[in-house]
CSV table of C-alpha atoms in Angstrom, one decimal:
chain,number,residue,atom,x,y,z
A,30,MET,CA,-0.4,0.2,0.3
A,31,PHE,CA,2.6,2.8,0.9
A,32,SER,CA,6.2,2.4,0.4
A,33,TYR,CA,8.5,6.3,0.9
A,34,LYS,CA,10.3,6.5,-2.0
A,35,GLY,CA,11.4,10.5,-1.2
A,36,THR,CA,10.4,13.7,-1.3
A,37,VAL,CA,10.0,16.5,-3.1
A,38,ILE,CA,10.7,19.8,-2.2
A,39,ILE,CA,9.2,23.3,-3.6
A,40,LYS,CA,11.7,26.1,-2.5
A,41,TYR,CA,9.5,29.4,-3.8
A,42,GLU,CA,9.4,33.0,-3.5
A,43,MET,CA,6.3,34.9,-2.7
A,44,LYS,CA,6.0,38.7,-3.5
A,45,ALA,CA,3.5,40.6,-1.2
A,46,LEU,CA,1.6,42.8,-4.4
A,47,THR,CA,-0.8,44.9,-2.0
A,48,GLY,CA,-0.3,45.2,2.2
A,49,LEU,CA,-0.6,41.6,3.8
A,50,ARG,CA,-1.7,41.1,7.4
A,51,VAL,CA,-1.5,37.7,9.0
A,52,GLY,CA,-2.1,38.5,12.0
A,53,GLY,CA,-0.5,38.1,15.6
A,54,SER,CA,-1.1,38.5,19.0
A,55,LYS,CA,-1.3,41.5,21.0
A,56,GLU,CA,0.8,41.0,24.0
A,57,ASN,CA,1.6,44.4,25.4
A,58,PHE,CA,-0.6,47.8,25.3
A,59,GLU,CA,0.9,50.9,24.2
A,60,ILE,CA,-0.8,54.1,23.7
A,61,GLY,CA,-1.8,55.1,20.2
A,62,GLY,CA,-1.0,51.5,19.4
A,63,THR,CA,-2.9,49.1,16.6
A,64,ASP,CA,-5.5,46.7,18.1
A,65,ASN,CA,-4.8,44.3,15.0
A,66,PRO,CA,-0.6,43.4,14.9
A,67,VAL,CA,1.0,41.0,12.6
A,68,ILE,CA,2.8,38.0,13.6
A,69,LYS,CA,6.1,38.6,14.0
A,70,THR,CA,9.5,36.8,15.5
A,71,LEU,CA,10.0,36.7,19.3
A,72,GLY,CA,13.6,36.7,18.6
A,73,MET,CA,16.6,36.8,16.2
A,74,ILE,CA,17.1,33.7,14.1
A,75,GLU,CA,20.9,33.5,13.2
A,76,ASN,CA,21.7,32.4,9.7
A,77,TYR,CA,18.4,32.0,8.7
A,78,ASP,CA,18.6,31.8,5.0
A,79,GLY,CA,21.8,30.1,4.9
A,80,ARG,CA,23.6,33.0,3.6
A,81,GLY,CA,25.3,34.6,7.1
A,82,ASN,CA,22.3,36.7,7.7
A,83,ASN,CA,20.6,37.1,10.7
A,84,LEU,CA,16.4,37.2,10.6
A,85,PRO,CA,16.1,40.9,13.5
A,86,GLU,CA,13.6,39.9,16.5
A,87,GLY,CA,10.0,41.9,15.3
A,88,ALA,CA,10.8,40.6,11.8
A,89,PRO,CA,7.0,39.7,10.2
A,90,TYR,CA,6.8,36.1,8.8
A,91,ILE,CA,4.1,33.9,7.1
A,92,PRO,CA,3.2,30.8,9.7
A,93,GLY,CA,3.4,27.6,7.7
A,94,SER,CA,-0.2,26.9,9.0
A,95,SER,CA,-1.7,29.7,7.5
A,96,LEU,CA,-0.2,28.8,4.0
A,97,LYS,CA,-1.3,25.3,4.2
A,98,GLY,CA,-4.8,26.6,5.3
A,99,LYS,CA,-5.5,28.6,3.0
A,100,ILE,CA,-4.5,27.2,0.2
A,101,ARG,CA,-6.9,23.7,1.2
A,102,SER,CA,-10.0,26.0,1.6
A,103,LEU,CA,-9.6,27.4,-1.5
A,104,VAL,CA,-9.1,23.8,-3.6
A,105,GLU,CA,-11.4,22.4,-1.7
A,106,TRP,CA,-14.2,24.6,-3.1
A,107,ALA,CA,-12.4,23.9,-6.5
A,108,LYS,CA,-12.4,20.4,-6.1
A,109,GLY,CA,-16.0,20.7,-4.5
A,110,ARG,CA,-15.6,19.4,-1.7
A,111,VAL,CA,-17.3,22.0,0.5
A,112,ASP,CA,-20.2,20.8,-2.0
A,113,TYR,CA,-19.6,17.0,0.0
A,114,MET,CA,-19.3,18.5,3.5
A,115,ILE,CA,-22.6,20.4,3.0
A,116,GLU,CA,-24.5,17.0,1.9
A,117,ARG,CA,-23.0,14.9,4.9
A,118,ALA,CA,-23.6,17.8,7.5
A,119,LYS,CA,-27.3,17.7,6.0
A,120,LYS,CA,-27.2,13.8,6.9
A,121,GLU,CA,-25.7,14.2,10.1
A,122,ALA,CA,-28.2,16.9,11.4
A,123,GLU,CA,-31.2,14.5,10.6
A,124,LYS,CA,-30.3,12.4,13.7
A,125,ILE,CA,-31.1,15.5,16.1
A,126,GLU,CA,-35.1,16.0,16.9
A,127,ASP,CA,-34.3,19.9,18.0
A,128,GLU,CA,-34.7,21.7,15.6
A,129,LYS,CA,-32.5,24.8,16.7
A,130,LYS,CA,-29.6,22.5,18.1
A,131,ARG,CA,-29.9,20.4,14.3
A,132,ARG,CA,-29.6,23.9,12.5
A,133,SER,CA,-26.2,24.5,14.4
A,134,LYS,CA,-25.1,21.5,14.3
A,135,GLU,CA,-25.9,21.7,9.8
A,136,VAL,CA,-23.8,24.4,9.9
A,137,GLU,CA,-20.5,24.0,12.3
A,138,GLU,CA,-20.6,20.5,10.2
A,139,ALA,CA,-20.9,21.5,6.7
A,140,GLY,CA,-18.0,24.2,7.7
A,141,ARG,CA,-15.6,22.2,8.4
A,142,SER,CA,-12.7,21.0,5.8
A,143,CYS,CA,-13.4,17.7,4.2
A,144,VAL,CA,-13.1,14.8,6.5
A,145,CYS,CA,-13.7,12.2,3.9
A,146,GLY,CA,-10.4,10.4,3.6
A,147,ARG,CA,-10.7,9.2,0.3
A,148,CYS,CA,-10.3,12.7,-1.8
A,149,GLU,CA,-6.9,13.6,-3.0
A,150,VAL,CA,-7.6,16.9,-0.4
A,151,CYS,CA,-7.2,14.3,2.4
A,152,LYS,CA,-4.3,12.6,1.1
A,153,VAL,CA,-2.7,16.0,0.1
A,154,PHE,CA,-3.8,17.6,3.3
A,155,GLY,CA,-4.5,14.9,5.8
A,156,THR,CA,-7.5,14.6,7.9
A,157,GLY,CA,-8.0,15.0,11.5
A,158,ASP,CA,-11.0,13.0,12.0
A,159,ALA,CA,-10.7,9.8,14.0
A,160,LYS,CA,-14.1,8.2,13.4
A,161,THR,CA,-13.4,8.6,9.4
A,162,ILE,CA,-10.3,6.8,9.5
A,163,GLU,CA,-12.1,4.2,11.6
A,164,SER,CA,-14.7,4.1,9.0
A,165,LEU,CA,-12.1,2.8,6.6
A,166,LYS,CA,-10.9,-0.8,5.5
A,167,LEU,CA,-7.3,-1.1,5.0
A,168,SER,CA,-7.2,-0.9,2.3
A,169,GLU,CA,-8.9,2.8,1.6
A,170,LEU,CA,-6.7,4.7,4.6
A,171,PRO,CA,-5.8,7.7,3.2
A,172,GLY,CA,-2.1,7.7,4.2
A,173,PRO,CA,-0.2,10.3,5.9
A,174,PRO,CA,-0.5,13.7,4.5
A,175,ARG,CA,1.8,13.9,1.8
A,176,LEU,CA,2.5,17.9,2.4
A,177,ARG,CA,4.7,19.9,4.7
A,178,VAL,CA,4.5,23.5,4.9
A,179,PHE,CA,7.4,25.5,6.3
A,180,ASP,CA,6.6,29.3,7.7
A,181,ALA,CA,7.8,31.7,5.0
A,182,TYR,CA,10.4,34.8,6.2
A,183,PRO,CA,10.9,38.0,4.4
A,184,THR,CA,14.3,38.3,2.3
A,185,TRP,CA,17.7,39.5,3.2
A,186,GLU,CA,17.2,42.3,0.2
A,187,SER,CA,13.7,42.7,2.0
A,188,ILE,CA,14.5,43.2,5.4
A,189,GLN,CA,17.5,46.0,4.3
A,190,LYS,CA,14.7,47.3,2.2
A,191,LEU,CA,12.3,48.0,4.5
A,192,GLN,CA,14.1,49.5,7.0
A,193,GLU,CA,16.3,51.8,4.6
A,194,THR,CA,12.6,52.9,3.9
A,195,LEU,CA,11.0,52.9,7.2
A,196,GLY,CA,13.6,53.3,10.0
A,197,GLU,CA,15.9,50.8,11.7
A,198,ASN,CA,13.9,47.6,13.5
A,199,ILE,CA,10.4,48.7,11.7
A,200,PHE,CA,9.2,46.5,9.0
A,201,THR,CA,5.8,47.3,8.5
A,202,GLU,CA,3.1,50.2,8.2
A,203,ILE,CA,0.5,51.2,9.8
A,204,LYS,CA,-3.1,51.9,7.5
A,205,THR,CA,-5.7,53.9,8.8
A,206,GLU,CA,-9.3,52.8,7.9
A,207,ASN,CA,-12.7,54.5,9.0
A,208,ALA,CA,-16.3,53.5,9.1
A,209,ILE,CA,-18.7,56.0,8.7
A,210,ASN,CA,-21.9,55.7,9.4
A,211,ARG,CA,-24.1,56.6,6.6
A,212,LEU,CA,-26.9,59.2,8.4
A,213,THR,CA,-24.7,60.3,10.7
A,214,SER,CA,-21.7,60.6,8.9
A,215,ARG,CA,-19.9,59.2,12.5
A,216,ALA,CA,-16.4,58.5,12.1
A,217,ASN,CA,-14.9,55.1,13.5
A,218,PRO,CA,-11.4,55.2,12.7
A,219,ARG,CA,-9.3,51.6,13.0
A,220,LYS,CA,-5.4,51.3,12.8
A,221,VAL,CA,-4.1,47.8,10.9
A,222,GLU,CA,-0.6,46.7,10.9
A,223,ARG,CA,0.1,45.3,7.6
A,224,VAL,CA,3.7,44.2,5.4
A,225,PRO,CA,4.4,47.1,3.1
A,226,ALA,CA,3.5,45.7,-0.6
A,227,GLY,CA,6.7,44.7,-2.1
A,228,VAL,CA,8.4,42.6,0.2
A,229,VAL,CA,9.5,39.8,-1.4
A,230,PHE,CA,8.6,35.9,0.9
A,231,PHE,CA,10.8,32.8,0.9
A,232,GLY,CA,9.7,29.4,2.0
A,233,GLU,CA,9.3,26.0,1.5
A,234,MET,CA,7.5,22.9,1.3
A,235,ALA,CA,7.8,19.2,1.6
A,236,PHE,CA,5.7,16.6,-0.3
A,237,HIS,CA,6.1,13.0,0.6
A,238,LEU,CA,5.9,10.1,-1.9
A,239,PHE,CA,4.1,7.0,-1.0
A,240,THR,CA,2.0,5.5,-3.0
A,241,LYS,CA,1.5,5.4,-6.8
A,242,GLU,CA,-1.0,7.8,-7.5
A,243,ASP,CA,1.4,10.6,-5.4
A,244,PRO,CA,2.9,11.8,-8.4
A,245,ASP,CA,-0.7,13.0,-9.6
A,246,LEU,CA,-1.5,14.4,-5.8
A,247,LEU,CA,1.7,17.0,-5.9
A,248,LYS,CA,-0.3,19.2,-9.0
A,249,VAL,CA,-2.9,19.4,-6.0
A,250,VAL,CA,-0.3,21.7,-4.7
A,251,PHE,CA,0.5,24.0,-7.5
A,252,GLU,CA,-3.2,24.3,-8.6
A,253,GLY,CA,-4.0,25.7,-4.8
A,254,MET,CA,-1.3,28.0,-5.3
A,255,ARG,CA,-2.5,29.4,-8.7
A,256,LEU,CA,-5.7,29.8,-7.0
A,257,LEU,CA,-4.2,31.5,-3.7
A,258,GLU,CA,-2.7,34.1,-6.6
A,259,ASP,CA,-6.3,35.3,-7.5
A,260,ASP,CA,-7.5,35.5,-4.2
A,261,TYR,CA,-5.9,36.5,-0.8
A,262,LEU,CA,-3.8,35.8,1.7
A,263,GLY,CA,-4.1,36.7,6.0
A,264,GLY,CA,-7.0,39.3,6.4
A,265,TYR,CA,-8.7,42.4,5.0
A,266,GLY,CA,-8.6,40.8,1.4
A,267,SER,CA,-12.1,42.1,0.6
A,268,ARG,CA,-10.7,45.4,1.0
A,269,GLY,CA,-7.6,44.8,-0.3
A,270,SER,CA,-5.0,42.9,1.6
A,271,GLY,CA,-3.2,39.7,0.8
A,272,LYS,CA,-2.9,40.1,-3.5
A,273,VAL,CA,0.6,37.6,-3.7
A,274,ARG,CA,2.0,35.9,-6.2
A,275,PHE,CA,4.5,33.4,-6.4
A,276,GLU,CA,7.6,33.5,-8.2
A,277,ASN,CA,10.9,31.4,-8.8
A,278,ILE,CA,10.0,28.0,-8.0
A,279,GLU,CA,12.4,25.9,-7.7
A,280,VAL,CA,11.2,21.8,-7.7
A,281,ILE,CA,13.5,19.1,-6.1
A,282,LEU,CA,13.3,15.5,-6.1
A,283,ARG,CA,15.4,13.8,-3.1
A,284,PRO,CA,15.1,10.0,-3.8
A,285,LYS,CA,15.1,7.8,-0.5
A,286,ALA,CA,18.7,6.9,-1.3
A,287,TYR,CA,19.3,10.5,-0.6
A,288,TYR,CA,18.4,10.5,3.1
A,289,PHE,CA,20.6,7.9,3.8
A,290,GLY,CA,23.8,9.2,2.0
A,291,ASP,CA,23.2,6.7,-1.5
A,292,GLY,CA,21.7,9.2,-3.9
A,293,LEU,CA,21.8,12.6,-4.7
A,294,GLU,CA,18.6,15.4,-4.9
A,295,GLU,CA,17.9,16.0,-8.5
A,296,ARG,CA,16.2,19.3,-9.4
A,297,LEU,CA,12.9,18.6,-11.8
A,298,THR,CA,12.5,22.1,-12.7
A,299,GLN,CA,12.9,25.5,-11.8
A,300,LYS,CA,10.4,28.3,-13.4
A,301,THR,CA,9.3,31.4,-12.8
A,302,THR,CA,5.9,31.0,-12.1
A,303,VAL,CA,2.9,29.2,-11.0
A,304,GLN,CA,1.3,28.8,-14.6
A,305,ASP,CA,4.9,27.7,-16.1
A,306,ILE,CA,4.6,25.2,-13.5
A,307,LEU,CA,1.0,23.3,-14.3
A,308,ALA,CA,2.1,23.9,-18.0
A,309,ASP,CA,5.2,21.6,-17.4
A,310,TYR,CA,3.9,19.5,-15.1
A,311,GLY,CA,4.1,16.5,-17.7
A,312,ASN,CA,7.2,16.3,-17.4
A,313,ILE,CA,7.6,16.2,-13.7
A,314,LYS,CA,5.1,13.3,-13.2
A,315,GLN,CA,6.9,11.6,-15.8
A,316,LYS,CA,10.2,12.0,-13.7
A,317,LEU,CA,8.4,11.2,-10.0
A,318,SER,CA,6.7,7.8,-11.5
A,319,GLY,CA,9.4,6.4,-12.8
A,320,LEU,CA,10.5,6.0,-8.8
A,321,PHE,CA,7.2,3.4,-8.4
A,322,ASN,CA,8.1,2.0,-12.0
A,323,ALA,CA,11.6,0.9,-10.8
């Protein structure tokens, strides 16, 4: 059923085309401070980019969980898994007699991530529903989640540019928004912290290969990245924040032998855009499928 063959490493850069806001926690009260801070590093990270540079404390970053969760959500909409969960929720709610509780349960269940355990989304991103796993036959088990998404950090060039523009140890902008009552014209201003447009982040994803279908499943990751480019990452997307673009994408195969010192990694492709990766995906799939045909 499952036989580990290797790992595909996806290295990428991601440019913020508009201000980017991935929320963090507000631990200290500051007079005149923002109520909506972005998530930042709590300490310096030495040699964070492998080039000898140290990421300063307080630098913004993108949690892997935020990126993975957003991509999964978009893929579920595109692949029809939301429809599946809605129908599943209706069936589950039928068992509840109390109408109020039934409606509440239906909405709660319908909004969850797919838990079927059989679809490509569950296999790529994982399913944490224990009841689903227990109900499946051994031959139906999805196996371990294929995709791992790591935190993405701003490039050293972006860090330098931010400090030159904003000042030492300043990495974000404060955007003031205002809600105005249509009848009284009373203003309700609010401050939002964002990473300025133009900042470039770099990150990695790892996709483990276990079954013959995994070369096809890997394509789902790139499809999700493409979907994200026409949506938004983080908060306030409907008001202009969070538009991003993936650039300089490198796809590397590290076969199982690589991890035991008996093999070398192989660069499968390097493209400027996600669309270029998808256009060339037939060649990537052919190379990965060869691992299972050997």
